[in-house]
Amino acid sequence: MVLGIISLILLYYLKQPMGLITVSAEWKRIFNGGMVAAAAIIGIAAVKIPLISGLATILSFVLAAIIVVVTLKNPELHHRKGMIYAWLPIMAVNVLGESIELINKSFYTKWENYFEVAELFAFIWAIAMWINNSKQRKALEQEKLKALAREKEFKITESLKNQLERQVEQRTKELTEQKNELENTLSELRAAQNQLIHAEKMASLGELTAGIAHEIQNPLNFVNNFSDVSTELLTELKEELQAGKTEDAMEILEDVIQNLNKIHHHGKRADSIVKGMLQHSRSNTGQKEPTDINALADEYLRLSYHGLRARDKSFTADFKLNLDPEAGILQVVPGDLGRVFLNLINNAFYAADEKKKELNAKGEKDFMPTVTVNTKKISTGVEIQISDNGKGIPAEIKEKIFQPFFTTKPTGKGTGLGLSMSYDIVTKGHGGEIEVDSKPGEYTVFTIKLPKS
Amino acid sequence: MKSKILIVDDEKDVEMLFRQKFRKEIKSGSLELCFAFSGDEALTVLDSEHPPQVVYVFSDINMPGMSGLELLEKIKNRFPQINVSMISAYGDSQNYEKAMNSGAKEFFTKPIDFDSLKKEIGALMSEKN
C-alpha cells in the first residue's frame, strides 16, 4: 500500500518537467498509465480482502521495481536518478516490511519497532537526498540558464558579426567600384596628359619651324655661294695656269681649299639643325647621350631668336652668349634639354619684348630687350643661366610658374605647360635643379644646375 | 676712282664670300670692301672717318641687337648721301615696304644673286667715274 503511494508520487514527478528538462509525450502517456495502475493497486490494497490485497501488495512491489529499473536504465530519465536514489531506502524497507508482514505477521509485529526505526532513517535519508538533489538541481539550472544566456549572447554576437561582414562586403564592393572608377579616370588623365605633352611638343616645334627654316637656309646659302664662287675661281685658276702665273694660281688654290672647308662646315651646320629638329619632335623620351652643353645652348638660342624674328617682323632684341669652354660634355637627352632651353629663352625674349612694348607706349624708345645665356662649370656639374632684362615675375606668382597650365600669356598664346615640362625634364629627367630669381620690372634669371652623370 | 662699300651681316663668312666674288674688282683697285657684323659696328665704322669714305652700305635685316632696318634709319638720318640697300632672308612685303619707306635703294633677298648685286655695284662705280 505504501509502495503504491510512493509509485504514484514517483510517477507524478517523473511526468513533471524538471527545471528546463521535459519528458516526451510518449513517456507522459506511459506514466499516466502507471499512475492509473498505482491508484488501482492502492484501491485494491485498501479494501483489505485477504489474498487479493496481498496480491495487490506484491503488484505494488513489481510496479515500484519497474519504475526504478526503467528510470535508471533510460538515459532520457537520468535526470530523475537522484529522486529514485532518495526513495530507494524507503521503498526497500517497505518491501522488506510488507513482505515479512505477508509471510509471517507475528514476526513482523514482534519486530515492528525496528522496522519503524528503519523507516524513519530511510525517511531522513530521503529528506537529506531531496534537499541535496534540489540544491544540485538549482545549481544545474543556474548553470543551464547561464549557458542559455551565453548562447543567446553568442547568437547576438554572431548575428552582429554577420551583419558586419555583410556591411564590410558591401563597403568592399563599393570601394572596389570606386577604385576601378578612379583607375579609369587616372588612365584617362594619363592619356590626356600624354596628348597635352605631345601637343606642347608640336606647338613648340611649330614655334621652331620658322627659326629652323632660317637656320637651315643660311648654311645652305653658304654652301651654294661657296660652291659657285669656287667654280669661278677654278675657271680663273685654269686661265692663270695657262698664262703661267703660278703665284696667282697658288693664291686661288688656297681660296678654293678654304671654300671647300666652308662648304663642309655649313653642310654640317645644316645637318645638326635637322638632327636637332628630329630629336625635338620625337614623341617618346629619348636616350641620354654625351652632349656638348654649349653647342646645345647656342643652337637653341639661335633657333629661338630666329623663330621669333621670323614670326614677328617688329621683334628686335639683342642676345649674348657667355659660354664657359670648360662646361664640356654631359649625359643628357638633347631633345628634352633643348626643349627646356627653347622654352626658357622664348619666355625671356617674350618678357623683354613685353617690357619694350610697355616702354614704347610711354614714349621711351631706348630700351633694348636683351637675353643672355651663360654656361659655367661648377663642382657638381654645369650651371646654365638664362636671363632677360624684361618685366620680371611678380612675387605672388613666382611660386606658381612651374605648375601645369599656369600662364600669364593671353589665351591661345601659351599652353601653360612649358615651364612645368621644363621643370620635370630638369628635375625628374636629369636629376638637376631649376630655380628662378626675378625683380619685377628689372630682370628674370632662370638657373639650371645639371649634375655630372 | 675707288668706291668703298660697307657690308653688314652677323654671319662672318659673308666677308670671305664677298672678297672672292669681287676679287677682280678689289685687285684692280676699283672697289674697296669693309665689313661689320652688327648695326653698332657698322655705325662705328662710318663714324671713324669724317666724312665717311663709304658710299654704299649693304645690310642684312635679321641681326641680334640693332636690326638692319634700324640701322637703315640711323644711316639715312646722319649720312643721307650714303646709299643703303637691304639684304634679307625674309623678302616679305612688310620688310620690303618698311625698307623702301625708310629710304633703302634696293632690296635683295637671300640667297644673294651676285649677278644683280654686281650690276648694282657696277652702276655705282660707273656713276662715280
Coordinates of C-alpha atoms in Angstrom, one line a residue:
Chain A
M1 CA 0.0 0.0 0.0
V2 CA 2.8 2.4 0.9
L3 CA 4.7 1.4 -2.2
G4 CA 1.7 2.1 -4.3
I5 CA 1.5 5.6 -2.9
I6 CA 5.3 6.1 -3.4
S7 CA 4.9 4.8 -7.0
L8 CA 2.1 7.3 -7.5
I9 CA 4.3 10.1 -6.2
L10 CA 7.3 9.0 -8.3
L11 CA 5.2 8.7 -11.5
Y12 CA 3.7 12.1 -10.8
Y13 CA 7.1 13.7 -10.5
L14 CA 8.5 11.7 -13.5
K15 CA 5.8 13.3 -15.6
Q16 CA 6.5 16.8 -14.4
P17 CA 9.3 18.8 -16.1
M18 CA 12.4 19.3 -14.0
G19 CA 13.7 22.8 -14.5
L20 CA 14.2 23.1 -18.2
I21 CA 14.1 19.3 -18.8
T22 CA 10.8 17.9 -20.0
V23 CA 9.8 14.4 -20.9
S24 CA 8.3 13.4 -24.2
A25 CA 4.5 12.9 -24.7
E26 CA 5.1 9.1 -25.1
W27 CA 6.7 8.9 -21.7
K28 CA 3.9 11.0 -20.2
R29 CA 1.4 8.6 -21.6
I30 CA 3.3 5.6 -20.0
F31 CA 3.5 7.5 -16.7
N32 CA -0.2 8.3 -16.8
G33 CA -0.9 4.6 -17.3
G34 CA 1.4 3.8 -14.4
M35 CA -0.4 6.3 -12.2
V36 CA -3.8 4.6 -13.0
A37 CA -2.2 1.2 -12.2
A38 CA -0.8 2.6 -9.0
A39 CA -4.2 4.1 -8.0
A40 CA -5.9 0.8 -8.8
I41 CA -3.4 -1.1 -6.7
I42 CA -3.8 1.4 -3.8
G43 CA -7.6 1.0 -4.1
I44 CA -7.4 -2.8 -4.1
A45 CA -4.9 -2.9 -1.3
A46 CA -7.1 -0.6 0.8
V47 CA -10.1 -2.9 0.8
K48 CA -8.2 -5.4 2.9
I49 CA -9.6 -8.5 1.3
P50 CA -7.1 -11.3 2.3
L51 CA -5.2 -12.7 -0.5
I52 CA -6.3 -10.1 -3.0
S53 CA -4.8 -7.2 -1.0
G54 CA -1.7 -9.4 -0.5
L55 CA -1.6 -9.8 -4.3
A56 CA -2.0 -6.0 -4.7
T57 CA 0.9 -5.5 -2.4
I58 CA 3.1 -7.8 -4.5
L59 CA 1.9 -6.0 -7.6
S60 CA 2.9 -2.7 -6.0
F61 CA 6.4 -4.1 -5.4
V62 CA 6.5 -5.0 -9.1
L63 CA 5.3 -1.6 -10.2
A64 CA 7.8 0.1 -7.9
A65 CA 10.6 -2.1 -9.2
I66 CA 9.6 -1.4 -12.8
I67 CA 9.7 2.4 -12.1
V68 CA 13.1 2.1 -10.5
V69 CA 14.6 -0.1 -13.3
V70 CA 13.0 2.0 -16.1
T71 CA 14.2 5.3 -14.6
L72 CA 17.7 4.0 -14.0
K73 CA 18.1 2.3 -17.4
N74 CA 16.7 5.0 -19.6
P75 CA 19.1 7.8 -20.5
E76 CA 16.1 10.1 -21.1
L77 CA 15.1 9.8 -17.5
H78 CA 18.5 10.1 -15.9
H79 CA 17.7 13.5 -14.5
R80 CA 15.4 11.7 -12.1
K81 CA 18.0 9.3 -10.8
G82 CA 18.6 11.3 -7.7
M83 CA 14.9 11.1 -6.8
I84 CA 14.9 7.3 -7.2
Y85 CA 18.0 7.0 -5.0
A86 CA 16.3 9.2 -2.4
W87 CA 13.2 7.0 -2.4
L88 CA 15.0 3.7 -2.7
P89 CA 15.7 3.0 1.0
I90 CA 12.1 3.7 2.0
M91 CA 11.0 1.5 -0.8
A92 CA 13.4 -1.2 0.3
V93 CA 12.4 -1.0 4.0
N94 CA 8.7 -1.1 3.0
V95 CA 9.2 -4.0 0.6
L96 CA 11.0 -5.9 3.3
G97 CA 8.5 -5.0 6.0
E98 CA 5.4 -5.7 3.9
S99 CA 6.9 -8.9 2.6
I100 CA 7.6 -10.2 6.1
E101 CA 4.2 -9.0 7.2
L102 CA 2.7 -11.0 4.4
I103 CA 4.7 -14.1 5.2
N104 CA 4.8 -14.0 8.9
K105 CA 2.7 -11.4 10.6
S106 CA 3.7 -12.3 14.1
F107 CA 7.3 -11.9 13.4
Y108 CA 6.6 -8.5 11.8
T109 CA 4.6 -7.4 14.8
K110 CA 7.4 -8.5 17.1
W111 CA 10.0 -6.5 15.2
E112 CA 7.7 -3.7 14.1
N113 CA 9.5 -1.1 16.1
Y114 CA 12.8 -1.9 14.3
F115 CA 11.0 -1.6 11.0
E116 CA 9.6 1.8 12.1
V117 CA 13.1 2.9 13.1
A118 CA 14.5 1.7 9.8
E119 CA 11.7 3.5 8.0
L120 CA 12.5 6.7 10.0
F121 CA 16.1 6.5 8.9
A122 CA 15.1 5.8 5.3
F123 CA 12.8 8.8 5.6
I124 CA 15.6 11.0 6.9
W125 CA 17.8 9.8 4.1
A126 CA 15.0 10.6 1.6
I127 CA 14.7 14.2 3.0
A128 CA 18.5 14.7 3.0
M129 CA 18.7 13.4 -0.5
W130 CA 15.8 15.6 -1.6
I131 CA 17.5 18.7 -0.1
N132 CA 20.8 17.8 -1.7
N133 CA 19.1 17.0 -5.0
S134 CA 17.2 20.2 -5.1
K135 CA 20.4 22.1 -4.3
Q136 CA 22.2 20.4 -7.1
R137 CA 19.2 20.8 -9.4
K138 CA 19.1 24.5 -8.7
A139 CA 22.9 24.8 -9.3
L140 CA 22.4 22.9 -12.5
E141 CA 19.5 25.1 -13.5
Q142 CA 21.6 28.1 -12.8
E143 CA 24.4 26.7 -15.0
K144 CA 21.9 25.9 -17.6
L145 CA 20.5 29.4 -17.5
K146 CA 23.9 30.8 -17.7
A147 CA 24.7 28.6 -20.7
L148 CA 21.5 29.7 -22.3
A149 CA 22.4 33.3 -21.7
R150 CA 25.8 32.7 -23.1
E151 CA 24.2 31.0 -26.1
K152 CA 21.9 33.9 -26.6
E153 CA 24.7 36.3 -26.3
F154 CA 26.7 34.3 -28.8
K155 CA 23.8 34.3 -31.1
I156 CA 23.5 38.1 -30.9
T157 CA 27.3 38.4 -31.4
E158 CA 27.0 36.0 -34.3
S159 CA 24.2 38.0 -36.0
L160 CA 26.2 41.2 -35.3
K161 CA 29.2 39.6 -36.9
N162 CA 27.2 38.5 -39.9
Q163 CA 25.7 42.0 -40.2
L164 CA 29.2 43.5 -40.0
E165 CA 30.5 41.0 -42.5
R166 CA 27.7 41.9 -44.9
Q167 CA 28.5 45.6 -44.4
V168 CA 32.2 45.0 -44.9
E169 CA 31.4 43.1 -48.0
Q170 CA 29.1 45.9 -49.2
R171 CA 31.7 48.5 -48.5
T172 CA 34.5 46.5 -50.1
K173 CA 32.3 46.2 -53.2
E174 CA 31.7 50.0 -53.2
L175 CA 35.4 50.7 -52.6
T176 CA 36.4 48.3 -55.4
E177 CA 34.0 50.1 -57.7
Q178 CA 35.3 53.5 -56.7
K179 CA 38.9 52.2 -57.1
N180 CA 38.1 50.9 -60.6
E181 CA 36.5 54.2 -61.4
L182 CA 39.5 56.2 -60.1
E183 CA 41.8 53.9 -62.0
N184 CA 39.9 54.6 -65.2
T185 CA 39.9 58.3 -64.6
L186 CA 43.6 58.1 -63.9
S187 CA 44.4 56.3 -67.1
E188 CA 42.2 58.7 -69.0
L189 CA 44.1 61.6 -67.3
R190 CA 47.4 60.0 -68.2
A191 CA 46.3 59.7 -71.8
A192 CA 45.1 63.3 -71.8
Q193 CA 48.4 64.3 -70.2
N194 CA 50.4 62.5 -72.9
Q195 CA 48.3 64.1 -75.6
L196 CA 48.9 67.5 -74.0
I197 CA 52.7 66.9 -73.8
H198 CA 52.6 65.8 -77.4
A199 CA 50.6 68.9 -78.3
E200 CA 53.0 71.1 -76.4
K201 CA 55.9 69.5 -78.3
M202 CA 54.2 70.0 -81.5
A203 CA 53.4 73.6 -80.6
S204 CA 57.0 74.3 -79.7
L205 CA 58.0 72.6 -83.0
G206 CA 55.7 75.0 -84.8
E207 CA 57.4 77.9 -83.0
L208 CA 60.7 76.4 -84.1
T209 CA 59.8 75.9 -87.7
A210 CA 60.5 79.5 -88.8
G211 CA 63.7 79.5 -86.8
I212 CA 64.7 76.2 -88.2
A213 CA 64.0 77.3 -91.8
H214 CA 66.1 80.4 -91.3
E215 CA 68.8 78.4 -89.6
I216 CA 68.9 75.9 -92.4
Q217 CA 68.6 78.4 -95.2
N218 CA 71.7 80.3 -94.0
P219 CA 74.1 77.4 -94.2
L220 CA 72.5 76.2 -97.4
N221 CA 73.1 79.7 -98.9
F222 CA 76.7 79.5 -97.9
V223 CA 77.1 76.0 -99.4
N224 CA 75.6 77.3 -102.7
N225 CA 77.5 80.5 -102.7
F226 CA 80.9 79.0 -101.9
S227 CA 80.5 76.2 -104.5
D228 CA 79.5 78.8 -107.1
V229 CA 82.4 81.0 -106.3
S230 CA 84.7 78.0 -106.3
T231 CA 83.7 77.2 -109.8
E232 CA 84.5 80.7 -110.8
L233 CA 87.8 80.5 -109.0
L234 CA 88.7 77.3 -110.7
T235 CA 88.0 78.8 -114.1
E236 CA 90.3 81.7 -113.2
L237 CA 92.9 79.2 -112.0
K238 CA 92.8 77.5 -115.3
E239 CA 93.5 80.8 -117.0
E240 CA 96.2 81.7 -114.6
L241 CA 97.9 78.4 -115.1
Q242 CA 97.7 78.7 -118.9
A243 CA 99.3 82.1 -118.5
G244 CA 102.0 80.6 -116.4
K245 CA 101.3 82.7 -113.3
T246 CA 101.9 80.1 -110.7
E247 CA 101.9 82.6 -107.7
D248 CA 98.4 83.8 -108.5
A249 CA 97.3 80.2 -109.2
M250 CA 98.5 79.2 -105.8
E251 CA 96.6 82.1 -104.2
I252 CA 93.4 80.9 -105.9
L253 CA 94.0 77.4 -104.9
E254 CA 94.3 78.4 -101.2
D255 CA 90.9 80.2 -101.6
V256 CA 89.3 77.1 -103.1
I257 CA 90.6 74.9 -100.3
Q258 CA 89.2 77.4 -97.8
N259 CA 85.9 77.4 -99.7
L260 CA 85.6 73.6 -99.6
N261 CA 86.2 73.7 -95.9
K262 CA 83.4 76.3 -95.6
I263 CA 81.1 74.2 -97.6
H264 CA 81.8 71.3 -95.4
H265 CA 81.3 73.4 -92.3
H266 CA 78.0 74.8 -93.4
G267 CA 76.8 71.4 -94.6
K268 CA 77.5 70.1 -91.1
R269 CA 75.7 73.0 -89.6
A270 CA 72.5 72.3 -91.6
D271 CA 72.9 68.6 -90.7
S272 CA 73.0 69.2 -87.0
I273 CA 70.0 71.5 -87.2
V274 CA 67.9 68.9 -88.9
K275 CA 69.1 66.3 -86.4
G276 CA 68.1 68.6 -83.5
M277 CA 64.7 69.1 -85.1
L278 CA 64.1 65.4 -85.3
Q279 CA 65.1 65.0 -81.7
H280 CA 62.8 67.7 -80.7
S281 CA 59.8 66.2 -82.4
R282 CA 60.5 62.6 -81.2
S283 CA 57.5 61.7 -79.0
N284 CA 59.0 59.2 -76.7
T285 CA 61.6 60.3 -74.2
G286 CA 64.9 59.9 -75.9
Q287 CA 68.1 58.3 -74.8
K288 CA 70.7 60.2 -72.8
E289 CA 73.8 60.8 -74.9
P290 CA 77.0 62.7 -74.5
T291 CA 76.1 66.3 -75.4
D292 CA 78.0 69.5 -75.8
I293 CA 76.0 71.8 -73.5
N294 CA 77.5 74.9 -75.0
A295 CA 76.6 73.9 -78.5
L296 CA 73.1 73.0 -77.5
A297 CA 72.6 76.3 -75.7
D298 CA 74.0 78.2 -78.8
E299 CA 71.8 76.2 -81.2
Y300 CA 68.5 76.8 -79.3
L301 CA 69.3 80.4 -78.6
R302 CA 69.6 81.0 -82.3
L303 CA 66.5 78.9 -83.1
S304 CA 64.5 80.8 -80.6
Y305 CA 65.7 84.2 -81.8
H306 CA 65.2 83.5 -85.5
G307 CA 61.9 81.8 -84.8
L308 CA 60.5 84.8 -83.0
R309 CA 62.1 87.2 -85.6
A310 CA 60.5 85.3 -88.4
R311 CA 57.1 85.3 -86.9
D312 CA 57.1 88.9 -85.7
K313 CA 58.7 91.4 -88.0
S314 CA 58.7 94.1 -85.4
F315 CA 60.6 92.0 -83.0
T316 CA 64.1 93.2 -82.2
A317 CA 66.3 92.0 -79.4
D318 CA 69.9 91.5 -78.5
F319 CA 71.3 88.3 -77.3
K320 CA 74.5 87.4 -75.6
L321 CA 76.2 84.1 -75.2
N322 CA 78.8 83.7 -72.5
L323 CA 79.9 80.1 -72.8
D324 CA 82.4 78.6 -70.4
P325 CA 84.7 76.4 -72.6
E326 CA 85.1 74.2 -69.5
A327 CA 81.4 73.3 -69.5
G328 CA 82.1 70.4 -71.7
I329 CA 80.1 67.3 -72.3
L330 CA 77.2 65.9 -70.2
Q331 CA 75.0 62.9 -70.5
V332 CA 71.6 64.4 -71.3
V333 CA 68.6 63.8 -73.6
P334 CA 69.5 66.6 -76.1
G335 CA 65.9 66.9 -77.5
D336 CA 64.4 67.3 -74.0
L337 CA 67.0 69.7 -72.7
G338 CA 66.8 71.6 -75.9
R339 CA 63.1 72.0 -75.3
V340 CA 63.9 73.4 -71.8
F341 CA 66.3 75.9 -73.4
L342 CA 63.9 76.9 -76.1
N343 CA 61.1 77.4 -73.6
L344 CA 63.1 79.5 -71.2
I345 CA 64.7 81.5 -74.0
N346 CA 61.4 82.1 -75.7
N347 CA 59.9 83.2 -72.4
A348 CA 62.9 85.5 -71.8
F349 CA 62.5 87.2 -75.2
Y350 CA 58.8 87.4 -74.6
A351 CA 59.2 89.1 -71.3
A352 CA 61.8 91.5 -72.6
D353 CA 59.7 92.3 -75.6
E354 CA 56.7 93.0 -73.4
K355 CA 58.7 95.5 -71.4
K356 CA 59.9 97.1 -74.6
K357 CA 56.2 97.5 -75.8
E358 CA 55.2 99.0 -72.5
L359 CA 58.1 101.5 -72.6
N360 CA 57.4 102.3 -76.2
A361 CA 53.8 103.1 -75.3
K362 CA 55.2 105.6 -72.7
G363 CA 57.4 107.1 -75.4
E364 CA 60.7 105.6 -74.2
K365 CA 62.4 104.2 -77.2
D366 CA 65.9 103.5 -75.9
F367 CA 65.3 100.1 -74.2
M368 CA 67.0 97.2 -75.9
P369 CA 65.5 93.8 -75.0
T370 CA 68.4 91.5 -74.2
V371 CA 68.6 87.8 -73.4
T372 CA 71.8 86.4 -72.0
V373 CA 72.7 82.7 -71.9
N374 CA 75.6 81.8 -69.6
T375 CA 77.2 78.4 -69.0
K376 CA 79.5 77.7 -66.2
K377 CA 81.4 74.6 -65.0
I378 CA 80.6 74.1 -61.3
S379 CA 81.9 71.4 -58.9
T380 CA 78.8 69.3 -59.2
G381 CA 78.3 69.7 -63.0
V382 CA 77.2 72.5 -65.2
E383 CA 75.2 75.6 -64.5
I384 CA 73.2 77.3 -67.2
Q385 CA 71.7 80.7 -66.7
I386 CA 69.1 82.3 -68.9
S387 CA 68.5 85.9 -68.0
D388 CA 66.5 88.7 -69.6
N389 CA 66.0 92.4 -68.8
G390 CA 62.3 92.1 -69.2
K391 CA 59.4 92.9 -67.0
G392 CA 60.1 90.3 -64.3
I393 CA 57.9 87.9 -62.4
P394 CA 55.7 89.4 -59.6
A395 CA 56.5 87.7 -56.2
E396 CA 52.9 86.5 -55.8
I397 CA 53.0 84.3 -58.9
K398 CA 56.6 83.1 -58.6
E399 CA 55.5 80.0 -56.7
K400 CA 53.0 79.1 -59.4
I401 CA 55.0 79.4 -62.5
F402 CA 56.1 75.7 -62.5
Q403 CA 52.6 74.5 -62.1
P404 CA 51.0 72.9 -65.1
F405 CA 48.5 75.1 -67.0
F406 CA 49.7 78.2 -65.2
T407 CA 50.3 81.0 -67.7
T408 CA 50.2 84.8 -67.8
K409 CA 50.1 84.9 -71.5
P410 CA 46.8 85.8 -73.3
T411 CA 44.5 82.9 -74.2
G412 CA 45.9 81.0 -77.1
K413 CA 49.4 82.3 -76.7
G414 CA 50.7 79.7 -74.2
T415 CA 49.6 76.3 -73.1
G416 CA 50.9 76.8 -69.5
L417 CA 52.8 73.6 -69.9
G418 CA 56.2 74.9 -71.0
L419 CA 57.7 75.6 -67.6
S420 CA 56.1 72.6 -65.8
M421 CA 57.5 70.3 -68.5
S422 CA 60.9 72.1 -68.3
Y423 CA 60.8 71.5 -64.5
D424 CA 60.0 67.8 -65.0
I425 CA 62.7 67.4 -67.6
V426 CA 65.4 69.1 -65.5
T427 CA 64.5 67.5 -62.1
K428 CA 63.0 64.1 -62.9
G429 CA 64.7 63.6 -66.3
H430 CA 68.2 64.7 -65.4
G431 CA 68.3 64.9 -61.6
G432 CA 69.1 68.6 -61.8
E433 CA 67.7 71.7 -60.2
I434 CA 65.9 74.7 -61.7
E435 CA 65.3 77.9 -59.9
V436 CA 64.2 81.4 -60.7
D437 CA 65.2 84.8 -59.4
S438 CA 63.4 87.9 -60.5
K439 CA 62.9 91.5 -59.8
P440 CA 59.6 92.9 -61.2
G441 CA 60.3 95.5 -63.8
E442 CA 64.0 94.7 -63.9
Y443 CA 65.1 91.2 -64.7
T444 CA 64.5 87.4 -64.5
V445 CA 67.1 84.8 -64.2
F446 CA 66.5 81.1 -64.6
T447 CA 69.3 78.9 -63.2
I448 CA 69.6 75.3 -64.2
K449 CA 72.1 73.0 -62.5
L450 CA 72.8 69.7 -64.2
P451 CA 74.8 67.1 -62.3
K452 CA 77.7 65.2 -63.8
S453 CA 76.4 61.8 -64.7
Chain B
M1 CA 88.1 106.4 -108.5
K2 CA 87.8 103.9 -105.8
S3 CA 84.4 103.0 -104.4
K4 CA 84.2 102.0 -100.7
I5 CA 81.4 99.7 -99.8
L6 CA 80.3 98.5 -96.3
I7 CA 78.6 95.1 -95.9
V8 CA 76.8 94.4 -92.6
D9 CA 75.9 90.9 -91.7
D10 CA 76.1 88.8 -88.5
E11 CA 77.4 85.8 -90.5
K12 CA 81.2 86.3 -90.6
D13 CA 81.7 84.0 -93.6
V14 CA 80.0 86.7 -95.7
E15 CA 83.3 88.6 -95.7
M16 CA 85.2 85.7 -97.4
L17 CA 82.4 85.2 -99.9
F18 CA 82.3 88.9 -100.9
R19 CA 86.1 89.2 -101.1
Q20 CA 86.2 86.2 -103.5
K21 CA 83.2 87.4 -105.5
F22 CA 84.7 90.8 -106.1
R23 CA 88.2 89.5 -106.3
K24 CA 89.0 91.1 -109.6
E25 CA 87.5 94.5 -108.7
I26 CA 89.4 94.6 -105.4
K27 CA 92.6 93.5 -107.2
S28 CA 92.2 96.2 -109.8
G29 CA 91.7 98.7 -107.0
S30 CA 88.4 100.0 -108.3
L31 CA 86.5 98.6 -105.2
E32 CA 87.2 98.6 -101.5
L33 CA 85.1 96.4 -99.2
C34 CA 84.8 96.7 -95.5
F35 CA 82.7 94.7 -93.1
A36 CA 80.7 95.0 -89.9
F37 CA 79.0 92.2 -88.1
S38 CA 76.3 94.2 -86.3
G39 CA 74.5 97.5 -86.6
D40 CA 76.6 99.1 -83.9
E41 CA 79.8 98.0 -85.5
A42 CA 78.6 99.5 -88.8
L43 CA 77.9 102.9 -87.2
T44 CA 81.4 102.8 -85.6
V45 CA 82.9 102.2 -89.0
L46 CA 81.0 105.1 -90.5
D47 CA 81.8 107.3 -87.6
S48 CA 85.6 106.6 -87.9
E49 CA 86.0 108.8 -90.9
H50 CA 84.9 112.4 -91.5
P51 CA 83.2 112.5 -93.9
P52 CA 82.8 108.7 -94.3
Q53 CA 84.5 107.2 -97.3
V54 CA 81.8 104.6 -97.6
V55 CA 79.4 105.3 -100.4
Y56 CA 77.2 102.3 -100.2
V57 CA 76.0 100.1 -97.4
F58 CA 74.5 96.6 -97.9
S59 CA 72.9 95.4 -94.7
D60 CA 71.3 92.3 -93.5
I61 CA 68.0 92.8 -91.7
N62 CA 67.9 90.0 -89.1
M63 CA 70.8 90.6 -86.7
P64 CA 71.0 90.3 -83.0
G65 CA 70.8 93.7 -81.4
M66 CA 70.1 96.5 -83.8
S67 CA 68.2 95.3 -86.8
G68 CA 69.1 96.2 -90.4
L69 CA 66.0 98.4 -90.6
E70 CA 67.0 100.4 -87.5
L71 CA 70.5 100.8 -89.0
L72 CA 69.0 102.0 -92.2
E73 CA 67.0 104.7 -90.4
K74 CA 70.1 105.8 -88.5
I75 CA 72.3 106.0 -91.5
K76 CA 69.7 107.9 -93.5
N77 CA 69.3 110.3 -90.6
R78 CA 73.0 111.0 -90.2
F79 CA 74.5 110.3 -93.6
P80 CA 71.7 110.9 -96.2
Q81 CA 74.3 110.8 -99.0
I82 CA 75.2 107.1 -98.4
N83 CA 73.2 104.6 -100.4
V84 CA 71.7 101.8 -98.3
S85 CA 70.3 98.5 -99.7
M86 CA 68.9 95.7 -97.7
I87 CA 69.8 92.0 -98.0
S88 CA 67.4 89.7 -96.2
A89 CA 66.3 86.1 -96.0
Y90 CA 62.8 87.4 -95.3
G91 CA 61.7 89.0 -98.5
D92 CA 58.1 89.7 -97.4
S93 CA 56.2 92.8 -98.4
Q94 CA 56.2 94.1 -94.8
N95 CA 60.0 94.2 -94.6
Y96 CA 60.2 95.4 -98.2
E97 CA 57.9 98.4 -97.7
K98 CA 59.4 99.4 -94.4
A99 CA 62.9 99.4 -96.0
M100 CA 61.7 101.3 -99.1
N101 CA 59.8 103.9 -97.0
S102 CA 62.9 104.4 -94.8
G103 CA 64.9 105.3 -97.9
A104 CA 66.6 102.0 -98.9
K105 CA 67.8 102.0 -102.5
E106 CA 67.3 98.3 -103.3
F107 CA 66.0 95.2 -101.6
F108 CA 67.9 92.0 -102.2
T109 CA 66.8 88.6 -100.9
K110 CA 69.0 85.8 -99.8
P111 CA 70.4 83.7 -101.3
I112 CA 72.2 86.6 -102.8
D113 CA 72.0 86.9 -106.5
F114 CA 75.6 88.1 -107.1
D115 CA 74.9 89.0 -110.7
S116 CA 72.3 91.6 -109.8
L117 CA 74.5 92.8 -106.9
K118 CA 77.4 93.2 -109.3
K119 CA 75.2 95.1 -111.6
E120 CA 74.2 97.4 -108.8
I121 CA 77.8 98.0 -107.7
G122 CA 78.9 98.3 -111.3
A123 CA 76.3 101.0 -111.9
L124 CA 77.5 102.8 -108.8
M125 CA 81.1 102.7 -110.0
S126 CA 80.3 103.9 -113.4
E127 CA 78.2 106.7 -111.9
K128 CA 81.2 107.7 -109.8
N129 CA 83.5 107.7 -112.7

